[in-house]
Amino acid sequence: MEAENIYTVIAAKLRQQIMQGDFKDGGVFPSESELTKRFQVTRTTVRHALDLLVNEGLLLKSQGRRNRVRIRKITKTTWNFASFSEGMRASHEIPVSKVCKAEIVTTDDGRFFNLVRLRGIDRTPKVQFMTYEDTKVPIELFPQIERFDFSVVSLYETMRKEYGVYPFKGESQIFAVLADKFLAKSFAVTEGYPLVKAVQSIFDREGRLVEKVSIVYAPELIIKLTQDAGH
């Protein structure tokens, strides 16, 4: 293996251990010396690997002290929602949605339209999937919403144009998860690869719940999400 790639492999192994809970949040991380012996590499290689984890927000670096783990549940509030499709078009990308499930379900909280999609961008001849979204919207607010084809139309645009409902405020909790076989194939990563999942409740200006959604992000989005979540 080329020397320039060794530290990224080491970082990936350490990242997976952090994500799957082998190290406690706030706990002391193995020292450079310990990792040098474990992986049989130079201290410089280990240092590069640790720097990657620090930059991703998974380790907290203290001058003259051991690194500490910094992976935890994050709560975040976001305002004035735009749809995935709108965001991609604003970035001059072509949005793509693959519907995995679209059905009416009944829960203890009522009846919902359950929409499960892979969202991505056109990278002809392939599609680069960016998120896996499992959405539930209340039938009481959106009667007959199941009639729309959400592989070609935007959910939020439909809410606004067809029902006069405007998603406005979102409350999110962010977790670390490991890719199962389906997500690994969808995001072109190995099974067990660490990913980020956001569980959100979306409200309109009147405070009505308009959507409950869980979103798993492709690895390309993890670093930006981790950095933004601290602000």
PDB file of C-alpha atoms in Angstrom:
ATOM      1  CA  MET A   1       0.000   0.000   0.000  1.00  0.00           C
ATOM      2  CA  GLU A   2       1.297   3.481  -0.858  1.00  0.00           C
ATOM      3  CA  ALA A   3       2.551   5.397   2.176  1.00  0.00           C
ATOM      4  CA  GLU A   4       0.302   8.372   1.411  1.00  0.00           C
ATOM      5  CA  ASN A   5      -2.786   6.136   1.763  1.00  0.00           C
ATOM      6  CA  ILE A   6      -1.810   4.313   4.967  1.00  0.00           C
ATOM      7  CA  TYR A   7      -2.925   7.088   7.301  1.00  0.00           C
ATOM      8  CA  THR A   8      -6.368   7.285   5.662  1.00  0.00           C
ATOM      9  CA  VAL A   9      -6.832   3.534   6.219  1.00  0.00           C
ATOM     10  CA  ILE A  10      -5.813   3.924   9.866  1.00  0.00           C
ATOM     11  CA  ALA A  11      -8.157   6.896  10.254  1.00  0.00           C
ATOM     12  CA  ALA A  12     -11.025   4.835   8.782  1.00  0.00           C
ATOM     13  CA  LYS A  13     -10.438   2.006  11.266  1.00  0.00           C
ATOM     14  CA  LEU A  14     -10.281   4.401  14.206  1.00  0.00           C
ATOM     15  CA  ARG A  15     -13.322   6.319  12.956  1.00  0.00           C
ATOM     16  CA  GLN A  16     -15.350   3.114  12.820  1.00  0.00           C
ATOM     17  CA  GLN A  17     -14.334   2.230  16.387  1.00  0.00           C
ATOM     18  CA  ILE A  18     -15.425   5.675  17.594  1.00  0.00           C
ATOM     19  CA  MET A  19     -18.740   5.509  15.729  1.00  0.00           C
ATOM     20  CA  GLN A  20     -19.639   2.054  17.013  1.00  0.00           C
ATOM     21  CA  GLY A  21     -19.013   3.110  20.607  1.00  0.00           C
ATOM     22  CA  ASP A  22     -15.695   1.419  21.392  1.00  0.00           C
ATOM     23  CA  PHE A  23     -14.576   4.704  22.988  1.00  0.00           C
ATOM     24  CA  LYS A  24     -16.771   6.741  25.341  1.00  0.00           C
ATOM     25  CA  ASP A  25     -17.575  10.370  24.608  1.00  0.00           C
ATOM     26  CA  GLY A  26     -15.038  12.473  26.509  1.00  0.00           C
ATOM     27  CA  GLY A  27     -12.802   9.486  27.117  1.00  0.00           C
ATOM     28  CA  VAL A  28      -9.038   9.504  26.577  1.00  0.00           C
ATOM     29  CA  PHE A  29      -7.987   8.239  23.141  1.00  0.00           C
ATOM     30  CA  PRO A  30      -4.953   5.942  22.640  1.00  0.00           C
ATOM     31  CA  SER A  31      -1.678   7.841  22.443  1.00  0.00           C
ATOM     32  CA  GLU A  32       0.449   8.242  19.322  1.00  0.00           C
ATOM     33  CA  SER A  33       2.943   5.770  20.779  1.00  0.00           C
ATOM     34  CA  GLU A  34       0.243   3.162  21.392  1.00  0.00           C
ATOM     35  CA  LEU A  35      -1.163   3.562  17.895  1.00  0.00           C
ATOM     36  CA  THR A  36       2.322   3.473  16.352  1.00  0.00           C
ATOM     37  CA  LYS A  37       2.907   0.054  17.950  1.00  0.00           C
ATOM     38  CA  ARG A  38      -0.575  -1.205  17.118  1.00  0.00           C
ATOM     39  CA  PHE A  39      -0.425  -0.382  13.403  1.00  0.00           C
ATOM     40  CA  GLN A  40       3.346  -0.809  12.980  1.00  0.00           C
ATOM     41  CA  VAL A  41       3.774   2.562  11.289  1.00  0.00           C
ATOM     42  CA  THR A  42       5.689   5.754  11.945  1.00  0.00           C
ATOM     43  CA  ARG A  43       4.565   8.393  14.425  1.00  0.00           C
ATOM     44  CA  THR A  44       4.137  10.831  11.514  1.00  0.00           C
ATOM     45  CA  THR A  45       1.643   8.493   9.826  1.00  0.00           C
ATOM     46  CA  VAL A  46      -0.338   8.140  13.050  1.00  0.00           C
ATOM     47  CA  ARG A  47      -0.310  11.902  13.521  1.00  0.00           C
ATOM     48  CA  HIS A  48      -1.780  12.431  10.037  1.00  0.00           C
ATOM     49  CA  ALA A  49      -4.547   9.916  10.821  1.00  0.00           C
ATOM     50  CA  LEU A  50      -5.374  11.635  14.113  1.00  0.00           C
ATOM     51  CA  ASP A  51      -5.416  15.038  12.417  1.00  0.00           C
ATOM     52  CA  LEU A  52      -8.131  13.754  10.068  1.00  0.00           C
ATOM     53  CA  LEU A  53     -10.290  12.703  13.035  1.00  0.00           C
ATOM     54  CA  VAL A  54      -9.686  16.033  14.773  1.00  0.00           C
ATOM     55  CA  ASN A  55     -10.736  17.920  11.624  1.00  0.00           C
ATOM     56  CA  GLU A  56     -13.899  15.791  11.412  1.00  0.00           C
ATOM     57  CA  GLY A  57     -14.807  16.734  14.965  1.00  0.00           C
ATOM     58  CA  LEU A  58     -14.453  13.191  16.327  1.00  0.00           C
ATOM     59  CA  LEU A  59     -11.444  13.966  18.525  1.00  0.00           C
ATOM     60  CA  LEU A  60     -10.682  16.959  20.722  1.00  0.00           C
ATOM     61  CA  LYS A  61      -7.010  17.884  20.635  1.00  0.00           C
ATOM     62  CA  SER A  62      -5.399  19.482  23.692  1.00  0.00           C
ATOM     63  CA  GLN A  63      -1.888  20.904  23.687  1.00  0.00           C
ATOM     64  CA  GLY A  64       0.432  18.638  25.647  1.00  0.00           C
ATOM     65  CA  ARG A  65      -2.389  16.254  26.580  1.00  0.00           C
ATOM     66  CA  ARG A  66      -3.974  13.114  25.199  1.00  0.00           C
ATOM     67  CA  ASN A  67      -6.730  13.445  22.594  1.00  0.00           C
ATOM     68  CA  ARG A  68     -10.286  12.935  23.816  1.00  0.00           C
ATOM     69  CA  VAL A  69     -13.273  11.463  21.992  1.00  0.00           C
ATOM     70  CA  ARG A  70     -15.871  14.013  20.940  1.00  0.00           C
ATOM     71  CA  ILE A  71     -18.715  12.061  19.347  1.00  0.00           C
ATOM     72  CA  ARG A  72     -22.093  12.778  20.915  1.00  0.00           C
ATOM     73  CA  LYS A  73     -25.745  13.321  20.111  1.00  0.00           C
ATOM     74  CA  ILE A  74     -26.291  16.827  18.767  1.00  0.00           C
ATOM     75  CA  THR A  75     -29.491  18.824  18.920  1.00  0.00           C
ATOM     76  CA  LYS A  76     -29.958  21.506  16.303  1.00  0.00           C
ATOM     77  CA  THR A  77     -32.768  23.867  15.308  1.00  0.00           C
ATOM     78  CA  THR A  78     -33.019  25.038  11.695  1.00  0.00           C
ATOM     79  CA  TRP A  79     -35.298  27.696  10.196  1.00  0.00           C
ATOM     80  CA  ASN A  80     -36.815  28.432   6.765  1.00  0.00           C
ATOM     81  CA  PHE A  81     -36.587  25.073   5.022  1.00  0.00           C
ATOM     82  CA  ALA A  82     -35.829  24.570   1.344  1.00  0.00           C
ATOM     83  CA  SER A  83     -36.315  21.228  -0.369  1.00  0.00           C
ATOM     84  CA  PHE A  84     -33.471  18.944  -1.427  1.00  0.00           C
ATOM     85  CA  SER A  85     -34.424  19.552  -5.053  1.00  0.00           C
ATOM     86  CA  GLU A  86     -34.342  23.336  -4.607  1.00  0.00           C
ATOM     87  CA  GLY A  87     -30.965  23.149  -2.918  1.00  0.00           C
ATOM     88  CA  MET A  88     -29.457  21.018  -5.665  1.00  0.00           C
ATOM     89  CA  ARG A  89     -30.820  23.254  -8.414  1.00  0.00           C
ATOM     90  CA  ALA A  90     -29.428  26.307  -6.630  1.00  0.00           C
ATOM     91  CA  SER A  91     -26.035  24.574  -6.791  1.00  0.00           C
ATOM     92  CA  HIS A  92     -26.541  23.984 -10.539  1.00  0.00           C
ATOM     93  CA  GLU A  93     -26.970  20.241 -10.024  1.00  0.00           C
ATOM     94  CA  ILE A  94     -29.674  17.936 -11.388  1.00  0.00           C
ATOM     95  CA  PRO A  95     -31.547  16.332  -8.452  1.00  0.00           C
ATOM     96  CA  VAL A  96     -32.564  12.678  -8.616  1.00  0.00           C
ATOM     97  CA  SER A  97     -35.017  10.857  -6.329  1.00  0.00           C
ATOM     98  CA  LYS A  98     -35.527   7.097  -6.194  1.00  0.00           C
ATOM     99  CA  VAL A  99     -38.709   6.107  -4.349  1.00  0.00           C
ATOM    100  CA  CYS A 100     -38.198   2.980  -2.236  1.00  0.00           C
ATOM    101  CA  LYS A 101     -41.597   3.073  -0.503  1.00  0.00           C
ATOM    102  CA  ALA A 102     -44.747   5.209  -0.691  1.00  0.00           C
ATOM    103  CA  GLU A 103     -47.719   4.073   1.397  1.00  0.00           C
ATOM    104  CA  ILE A 104     -50.269   5.078   4.028  1.00  0.00           C
ATOM    105  CA  VAL A 105     -49.402   3.840   7.527  1.00  0.00           C
ATOM    106  CA  THR A 106     -51.224   4.032  10.849  1.00  0.00           C
ATOM    107  CA  THR A 107     -49.302   4.666  14.078  1.00  0.00           C
ATOM    108  CA  ASP A 108     -50.242   5.564  17.644  1.00  0.00           C
ATOM    109  CA  ASP A 109     -50.018   9.216  16.550  1.00  0.00           C
ATOM    110  CA  GLY A 110     -52.424   8.876  13.627  1.00  0.00           C
ATOM    111  CA  ARG A 111     -52.352   8.193   9.891  1.00  0.00           C
ATOM    112  CA  PHE A 112     -49.313   9.206   7.864  1.00  0.00           C
ATOM    113  CA  PHE A 113     -48.010   9.052   4.325  1.00  0.00           C
ATOM    114  CA  ASN A 114     -44.708   7.178   4.579  1.00  0.00           C
ATOM    115  CA  LEU A 115     -42.286   8.138   1.822  1.00  0.00           C
ATOM    116  CA  VAL A 116     -38.830   6.525   1.663  1.00  0.00           C
ATOM    117  CA  ARG A 117     -36.378   7.831  -0.916  1.00  0.00           C
ATOM    118  CA  LEU A 118     -32.770   7.840  -1.965  1.00  0.00           C
ATOM    119  CA  ARG A 119     -31.825  11.398  -2.974  1.00  0.00           C
ATOM    120  CA  GLY A 120     -28.887  12.240  -5.167  1.00  0.00           C
ATOM    121  CA  ILE A 121     -27.505  14.106  -8.142  1.00  0.00           C
ATOM    122  CA  ASP A 122     -27.112  13.161 -11.774  1.00  0.00           C
ATOM    123  CA  ARG A 123     -23.566  12.060 -12.553  1.00  0.00           C
ATOM    124  CA  THR A 124     -24.344  10.535 -15.946  1.00  0.00           C
ATOM    125  CA  PRO A 125     -24.068   7.640 -16.570  1.00  0.00           C
ATOM    126  CA  LYS A 126     -24.480   7.124 -12.803  1.00  0.00           C
ATOM    127  CA  VAL A 127     -26.381   8.729  -9.942  1.00  0.00           C
ATOM    128  CA  GLN A 128     -24.438   9.808  -6.854  1.00  0.00           C
ATOM    129  CA  PHE A 129     -26.797   9.253  -3.935  1.00  0.00           C
ATOM    130  CA  MET A 130     -26.366  11.772  -1.118  1.00  0.00           C
ATOM    131  CA  THR A 131     -29.108  10.916   1.391  1.00  0.00           C
ATOM    132  CA  TYR A 132     -31.511   8.163   2.418  1.00  0.00           C
ATOM    133  CA  GLU A 133     -34.730   9.699   3.755  1.00  0.00           C
ATOM    134  CA  ASP A 134     -37.599   8.033   5.613  1.00  0.00           C
ATOM    135  CA  THR A 135     -40.427  10.590   5.831  1.00  0.00           C
ATOM    136  CA  LYS A 136     -43.861  10.566   7.452  1.00  0.00           C
ATOM    137  CA  VAL A 137     -46.341  13.379   6.820  1.00  0.00           C
ATOM    138  CA  PRO A 138     -49.806  13.563   8.469  1.00  0.00           C
ATOM    139  CA  ILE A 139     -52.731  12.655   6.221  1.00  0.00           C
ATOM    140  CA  GLU A 140     -54.888  15.097   8.193  1.00  0.00           C
ATOM    141  CA  LEU A 141     -52.871  18.007   6.763  1.00  0.00           C
ATOM    142  CA  PHE A 142     -52.154  16.421   3.387  1.00  0.00           C
ATOM    143  CA  PRO A 143     -55.145  14.350   2.220  1.00  0.00           C
ATOM    144  CA  GLN A 144     -54.524  12.250  -0.903  1.00  0.00           C
ATOM    145  CA  ILE A 145     -50.861  13.260  -1.012  1.00  0.00           C
ATOM    146  CA  GLU A 146     -50.064   9.684  -2.043  1.00  0.00           C
ATOM    147  CA  ARG A 147     -51.343  10.488  -5.550  1.00  0.00           C
ATOM    148  CA  PHE A 148     -48.199  12.481  -6.388  1.00  0.00           C
ATOM    149  CA  ASP A 149     -45.116  10.886  -7.952  1.00  0.00           C
ATOM    150  CA  PHE A 150     -42.282  11.954  -5.652  1.00  0.00           C
ATOM    151  CA  SER A 151     -39.634  10.530  -7.912  1.00  0.00           C
ATOM    152  CA  VAL A 152     -40.227  13.588 -10.105  1.00  0.00           C
ATOM    153  CA  VAL A 153     -41.852  16.221  -7.860  1.00  0.00           C
ATOM    154  CA  SER A 154     -40.578  17.830  -4.646  1.00  0.00           C
ATOM    155  CA  LEU A 155     -42.355  17.038  -1.374  1.00  0.00           C
ATOM    156  CA  TYR A 156     -41.920  20.564   0.007  1.00  0.00           C
ATOM    157  CA  GLU A 157     -42.965  22.205  -3.246  1.00  0.00           C
ATOM    158  CA  THR A 158     -46.080  20.012  -3.202  1.00  0.00           C
ATOM    159  CA  MET A 159     -46.826  21.009   0.400  1.00  0.00           C
ATOM    160  CA  ARG A 160     -46.640  24.690  -0.505  1.00  0.00           C
ATOM    161  CA  LYS A 161     -48.336  24.713  -3.900  1.00  0.00           C
ATOM    162  CA  GLU A 162     -51.026  22.066  -3.391  1.00  0.00           C
ATOM    163  CA  TYR A 163     -51.836  22.463   0.328  1.00  0.00           C
ATOM    164  CA  GLY A 164     -50.661  25.951   1.266  1.00  0.00           C
ATOM    165  CA  VAL A 165     -48.443  24.531   4.034  1.00  0.00           C
ATOM    166  CA  TYR A 166     -44.975  26.012   4.468  1.00  0.00           C
ATOM    167  CA  PRO A 167     -42.284  24.031   6.361  1.00  0.00           C
ATOM    168  CA  PHE A 168     -40.577  26.588   8.584  1.00  0.00           C
ATOM    169  CA  LYS A 169     -38.798  25.223  11.654  1.00  0.00           C
ATOM    170  CA  GLY A 170     -36.957  21.958  12.187  1.00  0.00           C
ATOM    171  CA  GLU A 171     -35.692  20.345  15.362  1.00  0.00           C
ATOM    172  CA  SER A 172     -32.995  17.751  14.764  1.00  0.00           C
ATOM    173  CA  GLN A 173     -31.048  15.194  16.716  1.00  0.00           C
ATOM    174  CA  ILE A 174     -27.906  13.835  15.088  1.00  0.00           C
ATOM    175  CA  PHE A 175     -26.513  10.361  15.681  1.00  0.00           C
ATOM    176  CA  ALA A 176     -23.712   8.133  14.467  1.00  0.00           C
ATOM    177  CA  VAL A 177     -24.797   4.957  12.628  1.00  0.00           C
ATOM    178  CA  LEU A 178     -23.069   2.189  10.697  1.00  0.00           C
ATOM    179  CA  ALA A 179     -23.939   1.415   7.079  1.00  0.00           C
ATOM    180  CA  ASP A 180     -25.995  -1.737   6.577  1.00  0.00           C
ATOM    181  CA  LYS A 181     -25.834  -3.728   3.337  1.00  0.00           C
ATOM    182  CA  PHE A 182     -28.400  -1.489   1.575  1.00  0.00           C
ATOM    183  CA  LEU A 183     -26.768   1.819   2.565  1.00  0.00           C
ATOM    184  CA  ALA A 184     -23.295   0.500   1.802  1.00  0.00           C
ATOM    185  CA  LYS A 185     -24.376  -0.331  -1.743  1.00  0.00           C
ATOM    186  CA  SER A 186     -26.299   2.938  -2.178  1.00  0.00           C
ATOM    187  CA  PHE A 187     -23.437   5.147  -0.968  1.00  0.00           C
ATOM    188  CA  ALA A 188     -20.618   3.018  -2.455  1.00  0.00           C
ATOM    189  CA  VAL A 189     -18.988   2.336   0.912  1.00  0.00           C
ATOM    190  CA  THR A 190     -18.147  -0.827   2.831  1.00  0.00           C
ATOM    191  CA  GLU A 191     -20.708  -2.420   5.123  1.00  0.00           C
ATOM    192  CA  GLY A 192     -20.212  -1.071   8.655  1.00  0.00           C
ATOM    193  CA  TYR A 193     -18.841   2.269   7.417  1.00  0.00           C
ATOM    194  CA  PRO A 194     -19.662   5.114   9.881  1.00  0.00           C
ATOM    195  CA  LEU A 195     -22.374   7.522   8.726  1.00  0.00           C
ATOM    196  CA  VAL A 196     -24.409  10.367  10.200  1.00  0.00           C
ATOM    197  CA  LYS A 197     -28.170  10.174  10.773  1.00  0.00           C
ATOM    198  CA  ALA A 198     -30.440  13.123  11.563  1.00  0.00           C
ATOM    199  CA  VAL A 199     -33.892  12.612  13.073  1.00  0.00           C
ATOM    200  CA  GLN A 200     -36.037  15.687  12.488  1.00  0.00           C
ATOM    201  CA  SER A 201     -39.451  17.070  13.354  1.00  0.00           C
ATOM    202  CA  ILE A 202     -40.546  19.809  10.937  1.00  0.00           C
ATOM    203  CA  PHE A 203     -43.185  22.436  11.815  1.00  0.00           C
ATOM    204  CA  ASP A 204     -44.951  25.205   9.913  1.00  0.00           C
ATOM    205  CA  ARG A 205     -45.348  28.813  11.113  1.00  0.00           C
ATOM    206  CA  GLU A 206     -48.450  27.853  13.100  1.00  0.00           C
ATOM    207  CA  GLY A 207     -46.470  25.254  15.004  1.00  0.00           C
ATOM    208  CA  ARG A 208     -48.187  22.306  13.331  1.00  0.00           C
ATOM    209  CA  LEU A 209     -46.118  19.159  12.764  1.00  0.00           C
ATOM    210  CA  VAL A 210     -45.815  18.757   8.995  1.00  0.00           C
ATOM    211  CA  GLU A 211     -43.148  16.069   8.759  1.00  0.00           C
ATOM    212  CA  LYS A 212     -41.205  13.521  10.766  1.00  0.00           C
ATOM    213  CA  VAL A 213     -38.107  12.374   8.929  1.00  0.00           C
ATOM    214  CA  SER A 214     -34.878  10.477   9.468  1.00  0.00           C
ATOM    215  CA  ILE A 215     -32.030  11.208   7.055  1.00  0.00           C
ATOM    216  CA  VAL A 216     -28.830   9.219   6.642  1.00  0.00           C
ATOM    217  CA  TYR A 217     -26.099  11.203   4.912  1.00  0.00           C
ATOM    218  CA  ALA A 218     -23.479   9.944   2.473  1.00  0.00           C
ATOM    219  CA  PRO A 219     -19.860  10.224   3.701  1.00  0.00           C
ATOM    220  CA  GLU A 220     -19.236  13.275   1.505  1.00  0.00           C
ATOM    221  CA  LEU A 221     -21.654  15.265   3.703  1.00  0.00           C
ATOM    222  CA  ILE A 222     -20.438  14.117   7.148  1.00  0.00           C
ATOM    223  CA  ILE A 223     -17.593  16.611   7.608  1.00  0.00           C
ATOM    224  CA  LYS A 224     -19.684  19.643   6.653  1.00  0.00           C
ATOM    225  CA  LEU A 225     -22.530  18.472   8.880  1.00  0.00           C
ATOM    226  CA  THR A 226     -20.181  17.945  11.828  1.00  0.00           C
ATOM    227  CA  GLN A 227     -18.637  21.392  11.406  1.00  0.00           C
ATOM    228  CA  ASP A 228     -21.988  23.179  10.996  1.00  0.00           C
ATOM    229  CA  ALA A 229     -23.568  21.472  13.994  1.00  0.00           C
ATOM    230  CA  GLY A 230     -21.324  23.323  16.435  1.00  0.00           C
ATOM    231  CA  HIS A 231     -22.551  26.784  15.368  1.00  0.00           C
TER     232      HIS A 231
END
